[in-house]
Short mmCIF file of N, CA and C in Angstrom, two decimals:
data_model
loop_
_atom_site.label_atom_id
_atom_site.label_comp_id
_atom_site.label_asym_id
_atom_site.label_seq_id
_atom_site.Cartn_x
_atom_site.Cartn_y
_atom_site.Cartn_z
N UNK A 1095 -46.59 -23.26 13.33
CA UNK A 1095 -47.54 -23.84 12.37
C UNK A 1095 -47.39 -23.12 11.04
N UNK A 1096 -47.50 -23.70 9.92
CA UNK A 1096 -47.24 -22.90 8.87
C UNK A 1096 -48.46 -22.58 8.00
N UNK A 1097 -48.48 -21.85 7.19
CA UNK A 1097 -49.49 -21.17 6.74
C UNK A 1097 -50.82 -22.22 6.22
N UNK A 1098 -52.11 -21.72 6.30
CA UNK A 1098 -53.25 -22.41 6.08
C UNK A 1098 -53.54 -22.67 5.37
N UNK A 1099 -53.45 -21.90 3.93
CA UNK A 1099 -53.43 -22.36 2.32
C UNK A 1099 -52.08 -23.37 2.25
N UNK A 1100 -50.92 -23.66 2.79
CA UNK A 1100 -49.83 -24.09 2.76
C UNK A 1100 -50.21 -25.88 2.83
N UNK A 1101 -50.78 -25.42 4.32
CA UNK A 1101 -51.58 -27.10 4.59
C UNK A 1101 -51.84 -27.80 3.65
N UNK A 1102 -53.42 -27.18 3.82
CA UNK A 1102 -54.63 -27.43 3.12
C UNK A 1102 -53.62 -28.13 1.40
N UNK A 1103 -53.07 -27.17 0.97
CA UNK A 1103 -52.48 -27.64 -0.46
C UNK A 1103 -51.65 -28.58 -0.38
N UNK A 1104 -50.58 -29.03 0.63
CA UNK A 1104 -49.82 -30.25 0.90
C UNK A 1104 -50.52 -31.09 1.73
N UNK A 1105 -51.74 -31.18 1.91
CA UNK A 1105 -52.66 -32.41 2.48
C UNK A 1105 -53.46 -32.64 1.14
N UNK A 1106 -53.95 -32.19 0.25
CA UNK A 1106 -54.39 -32.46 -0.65
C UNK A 1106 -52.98 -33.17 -1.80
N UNK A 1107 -52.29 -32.37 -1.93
CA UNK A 1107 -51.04 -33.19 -2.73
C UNK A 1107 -50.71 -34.19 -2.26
N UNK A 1108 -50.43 -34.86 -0.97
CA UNK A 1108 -50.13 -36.05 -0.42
C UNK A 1108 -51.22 -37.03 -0.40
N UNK A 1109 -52.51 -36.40 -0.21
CA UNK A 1109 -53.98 -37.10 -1.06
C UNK A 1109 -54.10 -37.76 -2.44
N UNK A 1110 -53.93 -37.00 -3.19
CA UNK A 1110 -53.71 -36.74 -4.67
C UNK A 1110 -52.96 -36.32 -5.35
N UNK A 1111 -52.17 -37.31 -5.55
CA UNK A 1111 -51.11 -37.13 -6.18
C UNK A 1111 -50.84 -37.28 -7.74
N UNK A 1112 -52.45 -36.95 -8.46
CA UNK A 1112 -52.36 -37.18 -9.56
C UNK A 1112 -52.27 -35.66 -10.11
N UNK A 1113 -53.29 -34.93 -9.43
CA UNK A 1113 -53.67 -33.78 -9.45
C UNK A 1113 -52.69 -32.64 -8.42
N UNK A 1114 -51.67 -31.64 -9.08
CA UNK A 1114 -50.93 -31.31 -7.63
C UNK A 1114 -51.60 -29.37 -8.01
N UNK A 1115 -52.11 -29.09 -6.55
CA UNK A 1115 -52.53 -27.69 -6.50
C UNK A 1115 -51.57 -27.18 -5.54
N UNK A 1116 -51.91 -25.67 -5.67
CA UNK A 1116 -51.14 -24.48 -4.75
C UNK A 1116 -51.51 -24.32 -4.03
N UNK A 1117 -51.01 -23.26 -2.89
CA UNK A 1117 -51.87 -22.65 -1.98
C UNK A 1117 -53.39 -22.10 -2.66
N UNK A 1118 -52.79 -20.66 -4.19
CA UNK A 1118 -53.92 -20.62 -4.03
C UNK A 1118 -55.18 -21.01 -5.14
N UNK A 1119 -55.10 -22.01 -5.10
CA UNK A 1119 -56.35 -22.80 -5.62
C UNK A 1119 -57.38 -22.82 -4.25
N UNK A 1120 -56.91 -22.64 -3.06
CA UNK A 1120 -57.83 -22.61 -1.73
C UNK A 1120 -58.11 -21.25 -1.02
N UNK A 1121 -58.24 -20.71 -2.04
CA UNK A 1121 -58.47 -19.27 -2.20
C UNK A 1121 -59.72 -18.91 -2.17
N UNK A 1122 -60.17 -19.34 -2.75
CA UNK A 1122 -61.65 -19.42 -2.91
C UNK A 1122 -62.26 -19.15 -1.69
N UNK A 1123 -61.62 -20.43 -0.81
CA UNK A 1123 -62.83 -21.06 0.44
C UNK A 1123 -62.40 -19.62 1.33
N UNK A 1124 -61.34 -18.91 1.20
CA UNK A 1124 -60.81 -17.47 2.07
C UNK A 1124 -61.53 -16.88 1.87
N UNK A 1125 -61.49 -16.69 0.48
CA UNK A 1125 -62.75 -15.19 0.37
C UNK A 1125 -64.35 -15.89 0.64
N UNK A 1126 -64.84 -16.99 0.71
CA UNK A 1126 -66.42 -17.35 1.32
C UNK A 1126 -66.25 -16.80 2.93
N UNK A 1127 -64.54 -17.35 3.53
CA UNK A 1127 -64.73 -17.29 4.74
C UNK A 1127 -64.41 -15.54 5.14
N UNK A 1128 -64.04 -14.60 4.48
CA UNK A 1128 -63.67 -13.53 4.28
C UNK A 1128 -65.31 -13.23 4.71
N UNK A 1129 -65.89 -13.12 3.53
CA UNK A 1129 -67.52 -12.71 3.38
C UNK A 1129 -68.23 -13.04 4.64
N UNK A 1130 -68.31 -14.03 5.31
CA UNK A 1130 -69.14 -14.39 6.28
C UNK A 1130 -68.42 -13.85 7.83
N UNK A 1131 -67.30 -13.22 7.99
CA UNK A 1131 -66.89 -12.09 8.82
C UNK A 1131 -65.45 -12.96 9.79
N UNK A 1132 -65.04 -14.25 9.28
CA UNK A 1132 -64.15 -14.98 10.04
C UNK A 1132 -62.99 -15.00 9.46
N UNK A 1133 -62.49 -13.52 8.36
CA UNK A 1133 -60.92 -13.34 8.08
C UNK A 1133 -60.96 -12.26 7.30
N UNK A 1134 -60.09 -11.28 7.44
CA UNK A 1134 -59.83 -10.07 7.56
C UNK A 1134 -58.75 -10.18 6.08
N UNK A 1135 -59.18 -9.59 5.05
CA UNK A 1135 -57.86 -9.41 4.29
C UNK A 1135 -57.05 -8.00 4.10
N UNK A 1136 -55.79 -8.60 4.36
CA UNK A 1136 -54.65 -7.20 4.51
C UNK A 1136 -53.95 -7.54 4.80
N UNK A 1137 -52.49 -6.67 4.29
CA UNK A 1137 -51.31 -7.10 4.14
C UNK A 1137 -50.56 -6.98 5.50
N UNK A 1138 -51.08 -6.77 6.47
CA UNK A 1138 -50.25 -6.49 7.87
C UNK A 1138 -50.07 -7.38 8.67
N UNK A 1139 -48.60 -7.58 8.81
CA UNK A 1139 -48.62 -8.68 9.64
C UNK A 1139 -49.27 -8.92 11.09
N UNK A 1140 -50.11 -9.21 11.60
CA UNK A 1140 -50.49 -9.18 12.53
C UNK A 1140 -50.87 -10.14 13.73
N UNK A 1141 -50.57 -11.19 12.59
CA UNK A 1141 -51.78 -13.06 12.91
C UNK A 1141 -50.31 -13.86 13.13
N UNK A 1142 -50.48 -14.78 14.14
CA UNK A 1142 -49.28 -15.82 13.41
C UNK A 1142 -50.23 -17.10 12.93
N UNK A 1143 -50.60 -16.73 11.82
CA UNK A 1143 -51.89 -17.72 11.35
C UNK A 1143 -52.20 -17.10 10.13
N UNK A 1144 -51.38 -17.48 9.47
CA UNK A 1144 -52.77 -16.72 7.84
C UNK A 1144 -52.76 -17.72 7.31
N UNK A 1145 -53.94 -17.58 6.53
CA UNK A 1145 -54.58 -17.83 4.59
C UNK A 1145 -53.99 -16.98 3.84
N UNK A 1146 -52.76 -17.37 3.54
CA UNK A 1146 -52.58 -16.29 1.96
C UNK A 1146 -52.41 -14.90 2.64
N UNK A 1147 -53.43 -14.39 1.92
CA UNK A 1147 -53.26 -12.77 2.22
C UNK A 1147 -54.11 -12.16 3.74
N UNK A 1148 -54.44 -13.69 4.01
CA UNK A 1148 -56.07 -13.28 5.02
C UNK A 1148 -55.92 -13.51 6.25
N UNK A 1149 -55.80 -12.69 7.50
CA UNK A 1149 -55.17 -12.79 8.43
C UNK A 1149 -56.38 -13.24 9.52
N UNK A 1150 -57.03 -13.73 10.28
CA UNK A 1150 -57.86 -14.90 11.58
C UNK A 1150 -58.49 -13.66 12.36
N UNK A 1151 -59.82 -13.33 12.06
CA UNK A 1151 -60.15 -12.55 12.84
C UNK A 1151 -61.84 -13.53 13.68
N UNK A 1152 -62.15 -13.07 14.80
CA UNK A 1152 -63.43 -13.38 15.24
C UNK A 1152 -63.26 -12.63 16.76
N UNK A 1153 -64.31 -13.03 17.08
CA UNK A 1153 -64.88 -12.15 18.61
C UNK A 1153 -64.00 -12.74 19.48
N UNK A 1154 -63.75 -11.98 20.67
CA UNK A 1154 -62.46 -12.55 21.71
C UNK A 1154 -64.05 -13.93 22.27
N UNK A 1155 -65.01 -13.55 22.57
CA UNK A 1155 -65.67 -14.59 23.40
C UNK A 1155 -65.85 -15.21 22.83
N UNK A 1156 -65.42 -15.91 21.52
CA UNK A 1156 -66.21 -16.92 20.97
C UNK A 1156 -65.58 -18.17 21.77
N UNK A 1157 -66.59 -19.26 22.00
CA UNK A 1157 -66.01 -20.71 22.55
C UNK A 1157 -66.33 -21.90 21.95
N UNK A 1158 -66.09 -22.66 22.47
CA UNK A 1158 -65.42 -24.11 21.74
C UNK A 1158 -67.00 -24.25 20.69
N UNK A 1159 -68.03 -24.38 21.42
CA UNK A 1159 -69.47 -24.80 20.89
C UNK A 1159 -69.86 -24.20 19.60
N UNK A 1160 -69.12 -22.47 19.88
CA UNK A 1160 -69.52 -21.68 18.87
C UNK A 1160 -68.29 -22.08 16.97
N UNK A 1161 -67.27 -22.49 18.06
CA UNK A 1161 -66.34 -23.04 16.40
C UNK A 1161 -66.74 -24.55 15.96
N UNK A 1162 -67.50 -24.84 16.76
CA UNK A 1162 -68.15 -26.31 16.12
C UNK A 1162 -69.43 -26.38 15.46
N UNK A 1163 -70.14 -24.99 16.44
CA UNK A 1163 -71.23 -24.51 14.99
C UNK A 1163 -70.78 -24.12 13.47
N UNK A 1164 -70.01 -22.82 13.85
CA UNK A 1164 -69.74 -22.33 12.20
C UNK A 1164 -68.94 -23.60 11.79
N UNK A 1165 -68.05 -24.51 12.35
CA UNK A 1165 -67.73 -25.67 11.77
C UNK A 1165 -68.93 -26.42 10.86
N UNK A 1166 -70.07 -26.87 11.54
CA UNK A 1166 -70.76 -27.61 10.81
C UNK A 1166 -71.73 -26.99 10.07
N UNK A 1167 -71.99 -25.68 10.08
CA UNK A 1167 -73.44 -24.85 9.54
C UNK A 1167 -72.38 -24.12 8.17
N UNK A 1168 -70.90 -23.86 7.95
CA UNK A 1168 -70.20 -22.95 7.48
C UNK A 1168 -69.31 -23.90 6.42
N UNK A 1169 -68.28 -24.21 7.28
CA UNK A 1169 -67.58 -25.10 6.59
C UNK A 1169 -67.63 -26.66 5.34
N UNK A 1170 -68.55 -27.21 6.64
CA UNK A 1170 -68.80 -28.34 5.82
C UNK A 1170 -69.53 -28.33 4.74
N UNK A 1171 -70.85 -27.06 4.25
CA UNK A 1171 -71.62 -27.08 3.46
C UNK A 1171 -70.68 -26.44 2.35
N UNK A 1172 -69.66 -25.40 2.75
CA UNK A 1172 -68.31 -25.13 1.57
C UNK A 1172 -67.55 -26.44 0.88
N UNK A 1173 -67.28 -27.62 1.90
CA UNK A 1173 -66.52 -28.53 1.58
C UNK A 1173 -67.69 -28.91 0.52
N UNK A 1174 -68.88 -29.66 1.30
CA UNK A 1174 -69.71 -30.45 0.02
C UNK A 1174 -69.91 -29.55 -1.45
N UNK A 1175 -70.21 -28.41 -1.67
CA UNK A 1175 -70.42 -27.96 -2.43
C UNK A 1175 -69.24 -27.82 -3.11
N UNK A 1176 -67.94 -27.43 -2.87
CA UNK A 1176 -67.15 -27.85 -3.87
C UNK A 1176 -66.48 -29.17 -4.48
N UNK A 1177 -66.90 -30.43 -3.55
CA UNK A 1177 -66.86 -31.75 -3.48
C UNK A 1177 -68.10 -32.30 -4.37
N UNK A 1178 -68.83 -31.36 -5.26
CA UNK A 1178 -69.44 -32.18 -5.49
C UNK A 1178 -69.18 -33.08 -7.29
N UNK A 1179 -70.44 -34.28 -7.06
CA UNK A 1179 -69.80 -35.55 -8.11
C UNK A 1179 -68.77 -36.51 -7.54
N UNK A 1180 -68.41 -35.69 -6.42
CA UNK A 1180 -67.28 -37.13 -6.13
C UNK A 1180 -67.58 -38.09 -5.31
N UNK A 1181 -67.15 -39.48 -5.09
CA UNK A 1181 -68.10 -40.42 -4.08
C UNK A 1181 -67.72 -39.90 -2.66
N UNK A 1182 -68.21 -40.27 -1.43
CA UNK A 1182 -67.98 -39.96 -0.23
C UNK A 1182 -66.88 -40.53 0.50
N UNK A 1183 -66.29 -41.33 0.01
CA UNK A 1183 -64.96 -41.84 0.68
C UNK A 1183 -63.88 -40.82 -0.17
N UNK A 1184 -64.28 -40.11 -1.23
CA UNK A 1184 -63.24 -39.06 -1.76
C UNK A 1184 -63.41 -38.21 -0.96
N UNK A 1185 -64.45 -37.46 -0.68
CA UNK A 1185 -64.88 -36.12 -0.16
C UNK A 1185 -64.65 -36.26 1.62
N UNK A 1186 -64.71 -37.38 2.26
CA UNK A 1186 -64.24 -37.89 3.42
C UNK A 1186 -63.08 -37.91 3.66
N UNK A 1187 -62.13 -38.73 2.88
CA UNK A 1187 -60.69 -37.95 2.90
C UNK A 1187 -59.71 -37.11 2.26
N UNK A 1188 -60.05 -36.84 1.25
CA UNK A 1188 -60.03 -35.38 0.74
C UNK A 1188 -60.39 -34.57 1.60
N UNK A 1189 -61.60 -34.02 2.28
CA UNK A 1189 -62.03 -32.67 2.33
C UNK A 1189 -62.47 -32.78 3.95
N UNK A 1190 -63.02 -33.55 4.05
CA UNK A 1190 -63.50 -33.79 5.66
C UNK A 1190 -62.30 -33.68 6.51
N UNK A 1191 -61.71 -34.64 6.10
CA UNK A 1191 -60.96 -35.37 7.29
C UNK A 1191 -59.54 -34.18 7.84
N UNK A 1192 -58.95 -33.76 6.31
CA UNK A 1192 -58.18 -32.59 6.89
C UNK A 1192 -58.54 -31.11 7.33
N UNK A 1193 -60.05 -31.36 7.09
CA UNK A 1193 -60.38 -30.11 7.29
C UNK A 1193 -60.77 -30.01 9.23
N UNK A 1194 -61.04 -30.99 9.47
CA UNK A 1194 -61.48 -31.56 11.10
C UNK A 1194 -59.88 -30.99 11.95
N UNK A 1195 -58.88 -31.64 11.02
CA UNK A 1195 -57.76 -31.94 11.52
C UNK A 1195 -57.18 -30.31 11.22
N UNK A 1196 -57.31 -29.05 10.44
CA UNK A 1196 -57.42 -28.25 10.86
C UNK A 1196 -57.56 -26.91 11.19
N UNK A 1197 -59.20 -27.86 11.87
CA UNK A 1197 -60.32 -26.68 12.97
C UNK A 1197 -59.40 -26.79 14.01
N UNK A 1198 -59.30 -28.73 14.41
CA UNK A 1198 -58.45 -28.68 16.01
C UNK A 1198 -57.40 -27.94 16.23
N UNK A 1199 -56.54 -28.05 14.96
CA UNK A 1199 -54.49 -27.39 15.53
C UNK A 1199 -54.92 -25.55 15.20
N UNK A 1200 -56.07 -25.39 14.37
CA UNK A 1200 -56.54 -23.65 14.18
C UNK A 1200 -56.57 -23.36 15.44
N UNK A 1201 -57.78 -24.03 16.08
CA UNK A 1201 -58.47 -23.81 17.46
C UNK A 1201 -57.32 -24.12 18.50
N UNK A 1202 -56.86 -24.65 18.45
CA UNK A 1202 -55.57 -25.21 19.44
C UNK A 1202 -54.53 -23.91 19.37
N UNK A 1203 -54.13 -23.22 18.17
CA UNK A 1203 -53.11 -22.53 18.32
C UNK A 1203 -53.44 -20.92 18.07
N UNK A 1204 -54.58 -20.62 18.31
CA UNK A 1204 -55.21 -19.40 18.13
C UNK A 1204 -55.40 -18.89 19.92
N UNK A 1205 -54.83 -17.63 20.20
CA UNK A 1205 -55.27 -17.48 21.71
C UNK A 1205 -55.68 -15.92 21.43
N UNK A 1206 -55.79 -15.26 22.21
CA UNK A 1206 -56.65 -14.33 22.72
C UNK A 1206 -56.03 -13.77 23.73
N UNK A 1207 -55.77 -12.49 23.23
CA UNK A 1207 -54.89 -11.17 23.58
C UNK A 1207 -56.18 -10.14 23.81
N UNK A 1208 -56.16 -10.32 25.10
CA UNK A 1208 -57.62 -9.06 25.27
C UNK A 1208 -57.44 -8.03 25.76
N UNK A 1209 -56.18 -7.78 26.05
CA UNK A 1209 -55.21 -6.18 26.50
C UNK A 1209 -54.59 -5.71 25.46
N UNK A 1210 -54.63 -4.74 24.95
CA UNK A 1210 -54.01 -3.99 23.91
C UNK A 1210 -52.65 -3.54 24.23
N UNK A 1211 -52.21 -3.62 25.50
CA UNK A 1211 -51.13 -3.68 26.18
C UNK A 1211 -49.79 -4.26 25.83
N UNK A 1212 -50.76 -6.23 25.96
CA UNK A 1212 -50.21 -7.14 25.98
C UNK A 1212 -49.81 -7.27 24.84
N UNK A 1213 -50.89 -7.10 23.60
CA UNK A 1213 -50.48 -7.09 22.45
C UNK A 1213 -48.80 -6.16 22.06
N UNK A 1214 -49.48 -4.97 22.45
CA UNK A 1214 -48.30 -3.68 21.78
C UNK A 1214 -46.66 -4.86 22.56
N UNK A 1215 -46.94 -5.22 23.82
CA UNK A 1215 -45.67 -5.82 24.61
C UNK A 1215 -45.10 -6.83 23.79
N UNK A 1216 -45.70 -8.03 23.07
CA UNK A 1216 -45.86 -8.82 22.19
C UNK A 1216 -44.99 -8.61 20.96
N UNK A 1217 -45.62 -7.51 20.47
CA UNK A 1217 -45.21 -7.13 18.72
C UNK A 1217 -43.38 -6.35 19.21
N UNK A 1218 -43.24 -6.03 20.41
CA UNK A 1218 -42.19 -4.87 20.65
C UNK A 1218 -40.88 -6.22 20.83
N UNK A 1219 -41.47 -7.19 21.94
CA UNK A 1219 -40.92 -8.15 21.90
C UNK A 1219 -39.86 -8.71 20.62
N UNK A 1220 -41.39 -9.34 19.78
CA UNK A 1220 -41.02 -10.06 18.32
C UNK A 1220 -40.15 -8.93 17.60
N UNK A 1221 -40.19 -7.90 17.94
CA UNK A 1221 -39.52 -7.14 16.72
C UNK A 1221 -38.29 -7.32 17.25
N UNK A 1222 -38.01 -6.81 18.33
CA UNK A 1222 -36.51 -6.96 18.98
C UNK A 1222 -35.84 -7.90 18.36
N UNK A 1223 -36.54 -9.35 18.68
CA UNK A 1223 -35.95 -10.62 18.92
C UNK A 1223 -35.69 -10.57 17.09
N UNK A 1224 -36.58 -10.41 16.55
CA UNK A 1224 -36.36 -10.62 14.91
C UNK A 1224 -34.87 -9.46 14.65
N UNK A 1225 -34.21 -8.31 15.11
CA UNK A 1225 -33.15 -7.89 15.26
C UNK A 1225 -32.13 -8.61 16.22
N UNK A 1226 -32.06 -9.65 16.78
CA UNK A 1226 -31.21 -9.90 17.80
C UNK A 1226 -31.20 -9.65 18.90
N UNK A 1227 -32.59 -8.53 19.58
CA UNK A 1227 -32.34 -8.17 20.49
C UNK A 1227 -33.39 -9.21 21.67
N UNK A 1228 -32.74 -9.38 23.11
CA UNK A 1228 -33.99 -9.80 23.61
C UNK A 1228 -33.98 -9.16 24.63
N UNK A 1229 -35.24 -8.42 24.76
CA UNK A 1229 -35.07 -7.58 26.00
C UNK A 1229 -35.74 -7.78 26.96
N UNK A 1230 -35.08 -6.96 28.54
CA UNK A 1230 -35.50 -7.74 29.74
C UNK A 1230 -36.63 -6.39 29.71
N UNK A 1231 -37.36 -7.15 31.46
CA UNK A 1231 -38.73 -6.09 31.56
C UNK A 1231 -38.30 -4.68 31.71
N UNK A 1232 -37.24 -4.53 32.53
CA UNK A 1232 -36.56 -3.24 32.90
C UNK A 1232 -36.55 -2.54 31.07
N UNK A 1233 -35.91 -2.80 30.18
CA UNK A 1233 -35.87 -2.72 29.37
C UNK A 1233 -37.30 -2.12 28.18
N UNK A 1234 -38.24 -2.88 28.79
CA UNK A 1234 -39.66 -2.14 27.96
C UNK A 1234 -40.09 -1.30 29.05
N UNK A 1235 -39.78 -1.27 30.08
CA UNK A 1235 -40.48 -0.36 31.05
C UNK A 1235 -40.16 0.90 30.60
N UNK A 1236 -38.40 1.02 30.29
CA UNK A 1236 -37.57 2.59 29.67
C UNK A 1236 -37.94 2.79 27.91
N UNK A 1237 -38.87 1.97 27.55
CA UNK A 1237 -38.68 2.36 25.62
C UNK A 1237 -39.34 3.61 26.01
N UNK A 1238 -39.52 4.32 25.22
CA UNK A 1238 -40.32 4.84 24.57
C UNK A 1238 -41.80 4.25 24.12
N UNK A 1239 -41.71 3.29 23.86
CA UNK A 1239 -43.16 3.04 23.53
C UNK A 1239 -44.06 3.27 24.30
N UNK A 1240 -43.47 2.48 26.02
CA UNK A 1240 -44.05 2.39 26.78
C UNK A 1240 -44.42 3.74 27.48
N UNK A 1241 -44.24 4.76 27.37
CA UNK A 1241 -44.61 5.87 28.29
C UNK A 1241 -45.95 5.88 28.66
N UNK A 1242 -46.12 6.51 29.92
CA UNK A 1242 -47.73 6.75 30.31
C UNK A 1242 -47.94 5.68 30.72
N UNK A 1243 -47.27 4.54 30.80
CA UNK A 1243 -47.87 2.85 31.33
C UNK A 1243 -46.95 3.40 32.70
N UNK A 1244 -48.05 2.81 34.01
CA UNK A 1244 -47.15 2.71 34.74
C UNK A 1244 -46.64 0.91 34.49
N UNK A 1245 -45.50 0.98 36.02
CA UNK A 1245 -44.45 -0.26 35.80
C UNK A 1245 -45.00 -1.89 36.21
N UNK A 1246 -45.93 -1.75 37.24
CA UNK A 1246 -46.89 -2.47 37.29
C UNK A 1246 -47.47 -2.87 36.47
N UNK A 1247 -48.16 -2.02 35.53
CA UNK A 1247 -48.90 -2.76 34.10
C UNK A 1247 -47.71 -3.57 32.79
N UNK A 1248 -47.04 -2.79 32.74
CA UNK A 1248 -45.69 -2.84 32.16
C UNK A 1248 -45.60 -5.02 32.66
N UNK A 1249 -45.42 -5.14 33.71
CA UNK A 1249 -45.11 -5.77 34.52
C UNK A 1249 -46.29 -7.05 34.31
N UNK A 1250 -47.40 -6.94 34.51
CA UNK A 1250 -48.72 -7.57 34.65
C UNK A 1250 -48.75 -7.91 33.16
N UNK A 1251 -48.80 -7.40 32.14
CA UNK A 1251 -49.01 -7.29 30.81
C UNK A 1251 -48.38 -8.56 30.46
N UNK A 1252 -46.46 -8.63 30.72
CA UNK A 1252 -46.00 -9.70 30.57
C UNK A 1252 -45.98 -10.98 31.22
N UNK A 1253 -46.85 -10.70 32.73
CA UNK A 1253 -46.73 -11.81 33.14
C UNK A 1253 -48.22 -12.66 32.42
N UNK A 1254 -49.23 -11.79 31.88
CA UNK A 1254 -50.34 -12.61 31.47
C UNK A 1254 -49.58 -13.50 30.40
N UNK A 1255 -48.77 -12.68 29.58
CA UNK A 1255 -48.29 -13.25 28.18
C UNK A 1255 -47.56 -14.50 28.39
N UNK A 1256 -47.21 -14.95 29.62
CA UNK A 1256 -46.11 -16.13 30.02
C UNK A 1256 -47.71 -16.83 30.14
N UNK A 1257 -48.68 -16.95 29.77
CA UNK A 1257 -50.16 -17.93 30.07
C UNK A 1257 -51.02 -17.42 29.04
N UNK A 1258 -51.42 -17.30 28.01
CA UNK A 1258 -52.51 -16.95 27.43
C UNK A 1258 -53.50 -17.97 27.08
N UNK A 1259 -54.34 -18.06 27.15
CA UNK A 1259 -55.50 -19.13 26.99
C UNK A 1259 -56.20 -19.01 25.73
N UNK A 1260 -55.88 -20.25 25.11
CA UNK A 1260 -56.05 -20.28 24.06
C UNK A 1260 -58.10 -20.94 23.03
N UNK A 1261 -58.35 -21.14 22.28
CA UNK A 1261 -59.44 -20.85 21.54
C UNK A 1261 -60.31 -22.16 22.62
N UNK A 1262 -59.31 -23.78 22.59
CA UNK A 1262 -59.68 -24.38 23.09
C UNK A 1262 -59.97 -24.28 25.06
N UNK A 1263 -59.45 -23.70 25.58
CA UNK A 1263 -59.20 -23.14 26.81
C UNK A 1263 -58.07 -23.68 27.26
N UNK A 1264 -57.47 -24.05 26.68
CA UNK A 1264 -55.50 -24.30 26.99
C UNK A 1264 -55.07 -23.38 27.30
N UNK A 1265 -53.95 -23.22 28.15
CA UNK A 1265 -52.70 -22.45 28.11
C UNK A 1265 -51.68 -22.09 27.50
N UNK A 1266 -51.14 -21.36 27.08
CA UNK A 1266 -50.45 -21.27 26.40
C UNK A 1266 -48.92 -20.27 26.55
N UNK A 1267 -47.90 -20.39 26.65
CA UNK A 1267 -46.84 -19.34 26.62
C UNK A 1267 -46.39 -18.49 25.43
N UNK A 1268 -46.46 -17.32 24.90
CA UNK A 1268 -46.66 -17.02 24.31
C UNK A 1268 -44.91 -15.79 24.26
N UNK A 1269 -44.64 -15.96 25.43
CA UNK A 1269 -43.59 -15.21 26.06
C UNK A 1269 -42.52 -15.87 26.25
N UNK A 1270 -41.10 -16.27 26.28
CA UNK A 1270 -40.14 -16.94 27.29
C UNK A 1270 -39.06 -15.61 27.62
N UNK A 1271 -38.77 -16.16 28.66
CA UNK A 1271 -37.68 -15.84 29.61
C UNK A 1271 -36.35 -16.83 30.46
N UNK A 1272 -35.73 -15.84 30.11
CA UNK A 1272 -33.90 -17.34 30.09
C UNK A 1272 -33.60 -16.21 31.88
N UNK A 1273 -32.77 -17.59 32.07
CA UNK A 1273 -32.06 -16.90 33.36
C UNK A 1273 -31.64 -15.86 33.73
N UNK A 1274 -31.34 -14.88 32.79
CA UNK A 1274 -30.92 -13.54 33.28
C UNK A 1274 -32.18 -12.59 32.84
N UNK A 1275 -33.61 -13.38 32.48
CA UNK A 1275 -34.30 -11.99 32.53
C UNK A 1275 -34.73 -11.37 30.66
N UNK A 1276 -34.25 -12.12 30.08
CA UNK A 1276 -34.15 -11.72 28.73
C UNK A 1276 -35.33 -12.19 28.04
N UNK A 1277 -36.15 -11.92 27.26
CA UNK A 1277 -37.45 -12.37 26.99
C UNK A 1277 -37.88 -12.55 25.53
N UNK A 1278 -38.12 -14.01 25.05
CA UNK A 1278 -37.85 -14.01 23.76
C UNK A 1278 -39.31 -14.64 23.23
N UNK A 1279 -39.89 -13.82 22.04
CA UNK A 1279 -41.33 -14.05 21.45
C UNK A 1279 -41.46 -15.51 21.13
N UNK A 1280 -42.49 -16.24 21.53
CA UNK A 1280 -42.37 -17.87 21.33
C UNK A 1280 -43.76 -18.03 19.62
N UNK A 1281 -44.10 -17.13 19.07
CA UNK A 1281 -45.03 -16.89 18.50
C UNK A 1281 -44.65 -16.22 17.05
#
């Protein structure tokens, strides 16, 4: 999925095509959503999901009910208020309609890493693979990183990551593995 200011600015350009904006002209709505505690700004890569500079933070328990609250108590009163003067079939598909469209693919592709484990296994992964390397489990069991883990966790860590359950309660693979064992970041 590509970046959220990225969207948001090529759903509005394909909207309006009289008027063409950037990412960050939707800057704004980051730092409201910054302030109210649902995005973290800093330069570390950490998210495969940003706004700009602003990387997706919230509580591991939050569930579906709770992103359809701050959806309608949060969001939408941001949309109208900067929508305003315009008639409602502007502000409906302008601002509503891609914004619905995405909470779902946000919520859909956001999962929840609740082992710090899994994470560190994750980032060691992606880095490899971003060098060429893809390495098997035997392989993170001997880094260095891993010391003090026994091989079991080592072990368990990646098999959660082949399933992570995501915002909506989907599944998700987050991990692959090819026939000989080699394990490549899908994220």
């Amino acid at each position: 999925m590509e970046q959220v200011d990225r969207y948001i600015s090529k759903m509005w350009n394909e909207i309006n095509t009289s008027t063409y904006m950037v990412e960050e002209n939707f800057w704004d709505m980051c730092r409201i959503l910054e302030k109210e505690g649902f995005l973290v700004a800093d330069d570390a890569a950490v998210s495969t999901i940003s706004i700009g500079p602003f990387r997706i933070a919230s509580t591991i328990d939050i569930k579906r009910r709770d992103i359809f609250i701050y959806f309608l108590k949060v969001i939408v009163p941001i949309i109208f208020s900067k929508a305003n003067g315009l008639p409602f079939d502007q502000v409906y598909s302008l601002y509503i309609l891609p914004a619905v469209e995405l909470l779902i693919n946000l919520a859909d592709n956001c999962c929840w890493i609740k082992d710090l484990l899994q994470w560190d296994v994750l980032m060691y992964v992606k880095k490899d693979n971003q060098r060429g390397i893809y390495p098997t489990v035997n392989d993170i069991k001997k880094s260095k990183e891993f010391i003090g883990f026994e091989e079991w966790q080592i072990e368990e860590a990646i098999k959660q990551l082949k399933s992570v359950g995501n915002v909506l309660g989907d599944h998700h693979e987050l991990i692959g593995m090819d026939f000989e064992g080699r394990i490549e970041c899908l994220v």
